[in-house]
Amino acid sequence: MMWKAEIKVLLKKSVLDPQGQAVEKALASLGYGNVQDVRIGKYLEVSFAAASQQEAEAQVREMSERLLTNPVIEDYTFELVEV
Amino acid sequence: MKFGVVVFPGSNCDLDAYHLVKDVLGQQADYIWHQEENVSAFDCLILPGGFSYGDYLRCGAIARFSPVMKSVVAFARSGGLVIGICNGFQVLLEAGLLPGALYRNLCLQFRCLFTHLKVENRQTPFTGGIEPGRLLKIPIAHGEGNYYADADTLRRMEANGQIVFRYATADGEVTDTANPNGSLYNIAGVCNEMKNVLGMMPHPERAGEAALGSEDGRLIFQSILKSWEGSR
C-alpha cells in the first residue's frame, strides 16, 4: 500500500517564534489589529510504501522524531492518506 | 598534539580552523572528510562552521547522519576532546552530544560582529588556561544562534557547570544589550556533563592573530593543548 504523510512542524508553545512575531507585527501594521498570534512552521509531504496503516503511522512517528523534527524545540502533527 | 578538522559538504571555516592549529599554534592537523569512518588517529576533533548540507531541514540535522559522525560520537563518549564551532555546535546538538537547541536569531538578522565572552567555567579542557576575570573578544557570524533549552535542562546545566561562555558587554556585564541573538541567559557556549565536548557559536579560529582584530581565540586552543599535555 502507498501512503502520503502530511506532516506539520511547529515550534513548541514554550519556544519564542521570532518569525511569527515579525509577521504578526506586519499584519497589525496592515490594519489587522485583531490578530493575536502567528506561528510559522514547516509542512512536509512524505510518500512511502507500508503494509498497513498501523505500520505507516509508526514509521511517520519514527521518521519525525529521528530526523524531520528537533524534539527539543519542535512539535509535530500529521495526517496519513492512502494513495 | 594532533587535531582533526571534520569537513562536511558546505563547511566553510575548516581552512581557518586548520590554519590556526597548524600554522599559528604549530600542531599537527589533518582534514577528516565526512565519509571517513575512523578518527582514532586524532587527539582533538574540530567540527567547523559553515552551512553543512546547505542547512537543509535544520542546521546540522543532515550532517549529524554523515558516516563520520558515528565515530565522532564514539570518540566523544570515550572522553575524546571535541569542539564544535558555529555550525559544528549545531551538529553536536543535533547529534545529542550536547543539551539544548539553536534556532533563528531573535532579531531575525544574520549577525556578524565582535562579541565579548564571559568565561563561566574555567574548569574545562577548553578554558583551563584562561586567567580569572579575562573576557574573550571573539566574533560571531550566524543567523541561527539563538540557544534554547527547557528550564529543567538549564538548571541541571547550571548546577553542573556546563554553561561555559555567556555574551557580555566589553566591561563583562551579562546584559540584554550584549545578547546578539536572543539566546536564553546570554548563552554562547556549553559543554557536556563530562566536559570533554564543547559547542560555541563565536568563532575562536577567526580570532587567533593580531591581524584579525583579536588573539583571544588562541586561549581556547592553548587551553586544549595544556589539558592534553596534562593528561599524558
Tab-separated table of C-alpha atoms in Angstrom:
chain	number	residue	atom	x	y	z
A	1	MET	CA	0.000	0.000	0.000
A	2	MET	CA	1.198	3.514	-0.809
A	3	TRP	CA	0.773	6.279	1.705
A	4	LYS	CA	1.302	10.001	1.850
A	5	ALA	CA	2.039	11.575	5.211
A	6	GLU	CA	1.276	15.283	5.525
A	7	ILE	CA	3.414	16.436	8.415
A	8	LYS	CA	3.145	19.843	10.093
A	9	VAL	CA	6.041	21.007	12.277
A	10	LEU	CA	5.718	23.979	14.650
A	11	LEU	CA	7.947	25.445	17.340
A	12	LYS	CA	6.749	24.362	20.786
A	13	LYS	CA	4.475	26.794	22.633
A	14	SER	CA	7.256	27.390	25.180
A	15	VAL	CA	9.702	28.469	22.457
A	16	LEU	CA	9.557	32.071	21.203
A	17	ASP	CA	8.857	32.300	17.475
A	18	PRO	CA	10.699	35.398	16.210
A	19	GLN	CA	9.471	34.941	12.633
A	20	GLY	CA	5.876	34.586	13.782
A	21	GLN	CA	6.190	37.740	15.886
A	22	ALA	CA	7.575	39.736	12.956
A	23	VAL	CA	4.690	38.606	10.726
A	24	GLU	CA	2.196	39.377	13.498
A	25	LYS	CA	3.532	42.956	13.654
A	26	ALA	CA	3.378	43.255	9.862
A	27	LEU	CA	-0.246	42.108	9.885
A	28	ALA	CA	-1.049	44.648	12.606
A	29	SER	CA	0.563	47.406	10.516
A	30	LEU	CA	-1.718	46.395	7.623
A	31	GLY	CA	-4.700	47.038	9.866
A	32	TYR	CA	-5.321	43.522	11.159
A	33	GLY	CA	-5.256	44.616	14.771
A	34	ASN	CA	-7.384	41.615	15.712
A	35	VAL	CA	-4.544	39.153	15.035
A	36	GLN	CA	-3.438	37.675	18.350
A	37	ASP	CA	-0.749	35.189	17.438
A	38	VAL	CA	1.192	33.934	14.409
A	39	ARG	CA	3.313	30.794	14.447
A	40	ILE	CA	5.426	29.799	11.456
A	41	GLY	CA	6.382	26.212	10.824
A	42	LYS	CA	7.132	23.662	8.144
A	43	TYR	CA	4.933	21.412	6.053
A	44	LEU	CA	6.331	18.161	4.676
A	45	GLU	CA	4.814	15.531	2.402
A	46	VAL	CA	6.398	12.109	2.590
A	47	SER	CA	5.247	9.379	0.191
A	48	PHE	CA	6.142	5.816	1.038
A	49	ALA	CA	5.040	2.182	0.991
A	50	ALA	CA	3.893	0.326	4.106
A	51	ALA	CA	1.866	-2.850	4.646
A	52	SER	CA	-0.769	-1.368	6.955
A	53	GLN	CA	-1.981	1.933	8.350
A	54	GLN	CA	-0.575	0.991	11.746
A	55	GLU	CA	2.858	0.334	10.292
A	56	ALA	CA	2.692	3.552	8.267
A	57	GLU	CA	1.809	5.638	11.331
A	58	ALA	CA	4.587	4.085	13.385
A	59	GLN	CA	7.059	4.866	10.634
A	60	VAL	CA	5.961	8.508	10.318
A	61	ARG	CA	6.432	8.948	14.065
A	62	GLU	CA	9.866	7.371	13.931
A	63	MET	CA	10.972	9.493	10.943
A	64	SER	CA	9.628	12.633	12.605
A	65	GLU	CA	11.412	12.005	15.867
A	66	ARG	CA	14.716	10.886	14.356
A	67	LEU	CA	15.129	13.452	11.595
A	68	LEU	CA	12.191	15.550	10.451
A	69	THR	CA	11.803	17.469	13.720
A	70	ASN	CA	14.021	18.501	16.606
A	71	PRO	CA	12.046	17.348	19.673
A	72	VAL	CA	13.889	19.883	21.856
A	73	ILE	CA	12.151	22.840	20.190
A	74	GLU	CA	9.515	21.457	17.811
A	75	ASP	CA	6.181	19.629	17.948
A	76	TYR	CA	4.550	17.882	15.013
A	77	THR	CA	1.206	16.566	13.883
A	78	PHE	CA	0.451	14.502	10.812
A	79	GLU	CA	-2.276	13.125	8.635
A	80	LEU	CA	-1.931	9.929	6.688
A	81	VAL	CA	-3.621	9.447	3.322
A	82	GLU	CA	-3.671	6.224	1.328
A	83	VAL	CA	-2.753	6.979	-2.289
B	1	MET	CA	49.044	17.163	19.541
B	2	LYS	CA	47.042	16.100	16.511
B	3	PHE	CA	43.866	17.929	15.554
B	4	GLY	CA	41.308	16.575	13.097
B	5	VAL	CA	39.106	19.084	11.267
B	6	VAL	CA	35.883	17.425	10.116
B	7	VAL	CA	34.776	18.593	6.669
B	8	PHE	CA	31.126	18.269	5.640
B	9	PRO	CA	29.848	19.353	2.241
B	10	GLY	CA	29.179	23.045	2.913
B	11	SER	CA	31.676	23.540	5.761
B	12	ASN	CA	33.456	26.855	5.186
B	13	CYS	CA	35.517	27.538	8.317
B	14	ASP	CA	37.542	24.350	8.008
B	15	LEU	CA	40.555	26.143	6.481
B	16	ASP	CA	40.535	28.784	9.231
B	17	ALA	CA	40.495	26.133	11.966
B	18	TYR	CA	43.248	24.146	10.231
B	19	HIS	CA	45.359	27.308	9.783
B	20	LEU	CA	45.060	28.239	13.445
B	21	VAL	CA	46.089	24.888	14.904
B	22	LYS	CA	48.693	24.071	12.239
B	23	ASP	CA	50.306	27.388	11.296
B	24	VAL	CA	49.651	29.592	14.323
B	25	LEU	CA	49.974	27.011	17.107
B	26	GLY	CA	52.388	24.700	15.281
B	27	GLN	CA	50.471	21.497	15.974
B	28	GLN	CA	49.728	18.581	13.672
B	29	ALA	CA	46.450	18.779	11.799
B	30	ASP	CA	44.522	16.938	9.132
B	31	TYR	CA	41.172	17.264	7.457
B	32	ILE	CA	38.648	14.460	8.018
B	33	TRP	CA	36.208	14.080	5.114
B	34	HIS	CA	32.655	13.341	6.245
B	35	GLN	CA	32.743	9.889	4.583
B	36	GLU	CA	35.646	8.846	6.815
B	37	GLU	CA	34.766	6.283	9.472
B	38	ASN	CA	37.869	6.226	11.630
B	39	VAL	CA	39.010	9.143	13.786
B	40	SER	CA	41.247	7.231	16.176
B	41	ALA	CA	44.421	8.940	14.902
B	42	PHE	CA	43.408	12.258	16.491
B	43	ASP	CA	43.668	13.839	19.938
B	44	CYS	CA	41.047	16.521	19.371
B	45	LEU	CA	38.290	16.866	16.785
B	46	ILE	CA	37.105	20.226	15.471
B	47	LEU	CA	33.670	20.495	13.847
B	48	PRO	CA	33.984	23.790	11.980
B	49	GLY	CA	31.470	26.429	10.972
B	50	GLY	CA	29.685	26.726	7.670
B	51	PHE	CA	26.452	25.533	6.136
B	52	SER	CA	26.738	21.746	6.139
B	53	TYR	CA	24.293	20.241	3.634
B	54	GLY	CA	23.043	23.752	2.896
B	55	ASP	CA	21.383	23.924	6.329
B	56	TYR	CA	18.516	21.999	4.709
B	57	LEU	CA	15.682	20.980	7.057
B	58	ARG	CA	17.501	22.392	10.132
B	59	CYS	CA	21.103	23.479	10.723
B	60	GLY	CA	23.168	20.358	11.381
B	61	ALA	CA	20.211	17.967	11.004
B	62	ILE	CA	21.584	16.130	7.985
B	63	ALA	CA	25.296	16.395	8.791
B	64	ARG	CA	24.519	14.595	12.026
B	65	PHE	CA	23.871	11.417	9.989
B	66	SER	CA	27.134	11.651	7.995
B	67	PRO	CA	29.229	8.456	8.181
B	68	VAL	CA	31.927	10.253	10.198
B	69	MET	CA	29.505	11.186	12.971
B	70	LYS	CA	29.233	7.635	14.332
B	71	SER	CA	32.926	7.684	15.158
B	72	VAL	CA	32.770	11.296	16.386
B	73	VAL	CA	30.059	10.226	18.859
B	74	ALA	CA	32.073	7.174	19.940
B	75	PHE	CA	35.222	9.341	20.287
B	76	ALA	CA	33.310	11.842	22.456
B	77	ARG	CA	31.664	9.141	24.591
B	78	SER	CA	35.069	7.648	25.350
B	79	GLY	CA	36.339	11.006	26.620
B	80	GLY	CA	37.984	12.418	23.472
B	81	LEU	CA	38.120	16.205	23.113
B	82	VAL	CA	35.599	17.614	20.634
B	83	ILE	CA	34.959	21.282	19.870
B	84	GLY	CA	32.083	22.380	17.640
B	85	ILE	CA	32.115	25.938	16.372
B	86	CYS	CA	29.005	27.649	14.977
B	87	ASN	CA	27.576	25.082	12.504
B	88	GLY	CA	29.738	22.489	14.292
B	89	PHE	CA	27.923	23.391	17.532
B	90	GLN	CA	24.594	22.883	15.746
B	91	VAL	CA	25.757	19.451	14.526
B	92	LEU	CA	26.793	18.406	18.072
B	93	LEU	CA	23.359	19.432	19.404
B	94	GLU	CA	21.542	17.514	16.674
B	95	ALA	CA	23.758	14.507	17.407
B	96	GLY	CA	22.705	14.631	21.056
B	97	LEU	CA	26.256	15.181	22.341
B	98	LEU	CA	25.221	18.499	23.904
B	99	PRO	CA	21.936	19.584	25.514
B	100	GLY	CA	19.530	22.146	24.022
B	101	ALA	CA	18.974	23.530	20.530
B	102	LEU	CA	19.858	26.539	18.374
B	103	TYR	CA	17.319	28.280	16.177
B	104	ARG	CA	16.588	31.549	14.393
B	105	ASN	CA	18.120	34.695	15.934
B	106	LEU	CA	15.507	36.684	17.817
B	107	CYS	CA	16.343	39.759	15.698
B	108	LEU	CA	15.869	37.632	12.532
B	109	GLN	CA	19.108	39.108	11.134
B	110	PHE	CA	22.348	37.370	10.313
B	111	ARG	CA	24.675	38.867	12.936
B	112	CYS	CA	28.345	39.320	12.054
B	113	LEU	CA	30.233	41.218	14.744
B	114	PHE	CA	32.740	41.009	17.581
B	115	THR	CA	31.311	39.826	20.900
B	116	HIS	CA	32.783	39.699	24.394
B	117	LEU	CA	32.528	36.398	26.186
B	118	LYS	CA	32.438	35.947	29.919
B	119	VAL	CA	34.044	32.644	30.888
B	120	GLU	CA	31.643	30.989	33.325
B	121	ASN	CA	33.587	27.788	33.909
B	122	ARG	CA	37.379	27.638	33.802
B	123	GLN	CA	37.457	24.013	34.957
B	124	THR	CA	37.106	22.592	31.448
B	125	PRO	CA	39.772	21.411	28.989
B	126	PHE	CA	38.788	24.349	26.771
B	127	THR	CA	39.097	27.138	29.329
B	128	GLY	CA	41.653	25.883	31.870
B	129	GLY	CA	44.381	28.208	30.597
B	130	ILE	CA	42.328	31.412	30.785
B	131	GLU	CA	43.095	33.619	33.768
B	132	PRO	CA	40.197	34.547	36.109
B	133	GLY	CA	38.145	37.531	35.020
B	134	ARG	CA	39.588	37.519	31.486
B	135	LEU	CA	36.971	38.384	28.834
B	136	LEU	CA	37.383	36.923	25.367
B	137	LYS	CA	36.841	39.135	22.318
B	138	ILE	CA	35.690	36.722	19.622
B	139	PRO	CA	33.469	37.330	16.577
B	140	ILE	CA	30.157	35.695	15.727
B	141	ALA	CA	28.670	35.205	12.241
B	142	HIS	CA	25.339	33.397	12.215
B	143	GLY	CA	21.621	33.580	11.590
B	144	GLU	CA	20.627	30.694	13.852
B	145	GLY	CA	22.481	31.007	17.128
B	146	ASN	CA	19.574	31.539	19.473
B	147	TYR	CA	20.195	28.991	22.232
B	148	TYR	CA	17.241	27.250	23.837
B	149	ALA	CA	16.885	24.547	26.465
B	150	ASP	CA	13.940	23.891	28.750
B	151	ALA	CA	14.025	25.179	32.325
B	152	ASP	CA	14.910	21.808	33.910
B	153	THR	CA	17.770	21.241	31.494
B	154	LEU	CA	19.112	24.767	32.106
B	155	ARG	CA	19.016	24.269	35.859
B	156	ARG	CA	20.890	20.992	35.532
B	157	MET	CA	23.456	22.558	33.215
B	158	GLU	CA	23.980	25.489	35.547
B	159	ALA	CA	24.486	23.158	38.512
B	160	ASN	CA	26.968	21.012	36.548
B	161	GLY	CA	28.965	23.985	35.263
B	162	GLN	CA	28.001	23.210	31.663
B	163	ILE	CA	27.380	26.836	30.710
B	164	VAL	CA	30.886	27.803	29.610
B	165	PHE	CA	30.521	31.175	27.840
B	166	ARG	CA	27.973	33.997	28.010
B	167	TYR	CA	27.733	37.104	25.843
B	168	ALA	CA	28.736	40.169	27.866
B	169	THR	CA	29.479	43.845	27.380
B	170	ALA	CA	33.098	45.000	26.987
B	171	ASP	CA	33.031	45.506	30.780
B	172	GLY	CA	31.984	41.947	31.434
B	173	GLU	CA	28.340	42.650	32.286
B	174	VAL	CA	25.891	39.987	31.110
B	175	THR	CA	23.049	42.184	29.804
B	176	ASP	CA	20.275	42.030	27.206
B	177	THR	CA	22.073	44.591	25.043
B	178	ALA	CA	25.144	42.328	24.946
B	179	ASN	CA	22.990	39.442	23.690
B	180	PRO	CA	23.310	39.336	19.883
B	181	ASN	CA	20.790	36.607	19.103
B	182	GLY	CA	18.249	36.137	21.886
B	183	SER	CA	19.969	33.138	23.490
B	184	LEU	CA	18.478	32.216	26.869
B	185	TYR	CA	20.638	33.641	29.675
B	186	ASN	CA	23.068	35.015	27.031
B	187	ILE	CA	24.451	31.512	26.483
B	188	ALA	CA	27.229	31.484	23.870
B	189	GLY	CA	28.870	28.141	24.598
B	190	VAL	CA	28.071	24.955	26.517
B	191	CYS	CA	29.753	21.658	27.305
B	192	ASN	CA	28.540	18.151	28.115
B	193	GLU	CA	28.464	16.672	31.606
B	194	MET	CA	31.885	15.054	31.154
B	195	LYS	CA	33.296	18.448	29.991
B	196	ASN	CA	35.124	16.927	27.016
B	197	VAL	CA	32.704	18.243	24.375
B	198	LEU	CA	32.312	21.997	23.836
B	199	GLY	CA	29.966	23.809	21.475
B	200	MET	CA	30.146	27.562	20.886
B	201	MET	CA	28.624	29.982	18.379
B	202	PRO	CA	31.521	32.511	18.380
B	203	HIS	CA	34.496	31.718	16.131
B	204	PRO	CA	37.774	31.387	18.101
B	205	GLU	CA	39.534	30.319	14.885
B	206	ARG	CA	38.803	33.781	13.475
B	207	ALA	CA	40.443	35.457	16.455
B	208	GLY	CA	43.858	33.849	16.627
B	209	GLU	CA	46.125	36.535	15.189
B	210	ALA	CA	46.555	40.278	15.779
B	211	ALA	CA	45.838	40.964	12.093
B	212	LEU	CA	42.335	39.577	12.618
B	213	GLY	CA	41.498	42.056	15.363
B	214	SER	CA	41.867	39.720	18.332
B	215	GLU	CA	44.097	36.898	19.528
B	216	ASP	CA	41.744	35.741	22.272
B	217	GLY	CA	40.568	32.685	20.334
B	218	ARG	CA	44.026	31.225	20.823
B	219	LEU	CA	43.409	30.985	24.571
B	220	ILE	CA	40.817	28.282	23.956
B	221	PHE	CA	43.162	26.183	21.815
B	222	GLN	CA	46.084	26.791	24.189
B	223	SER	CA	43.839	25.515	26.988
B	224	ILE	CA	43.143	22.386	24.923
B	225	LEU	CA	46.905	21.869	24.464
B	226	LYS	CA	47.554	22.388	28.162
B	227	SER	CA	44.823	19.938	29.133
B	228	TRP	CA	46.044	17.352	26.643
B	229	GLU	CA	49.649	17.673	27.812
B	230	GLY	CA	48.484	17.346	31.433
B	231	SER	CA	46.587	14.153	30.646
B	232	ARG	CA	49.542	12.351	29.062
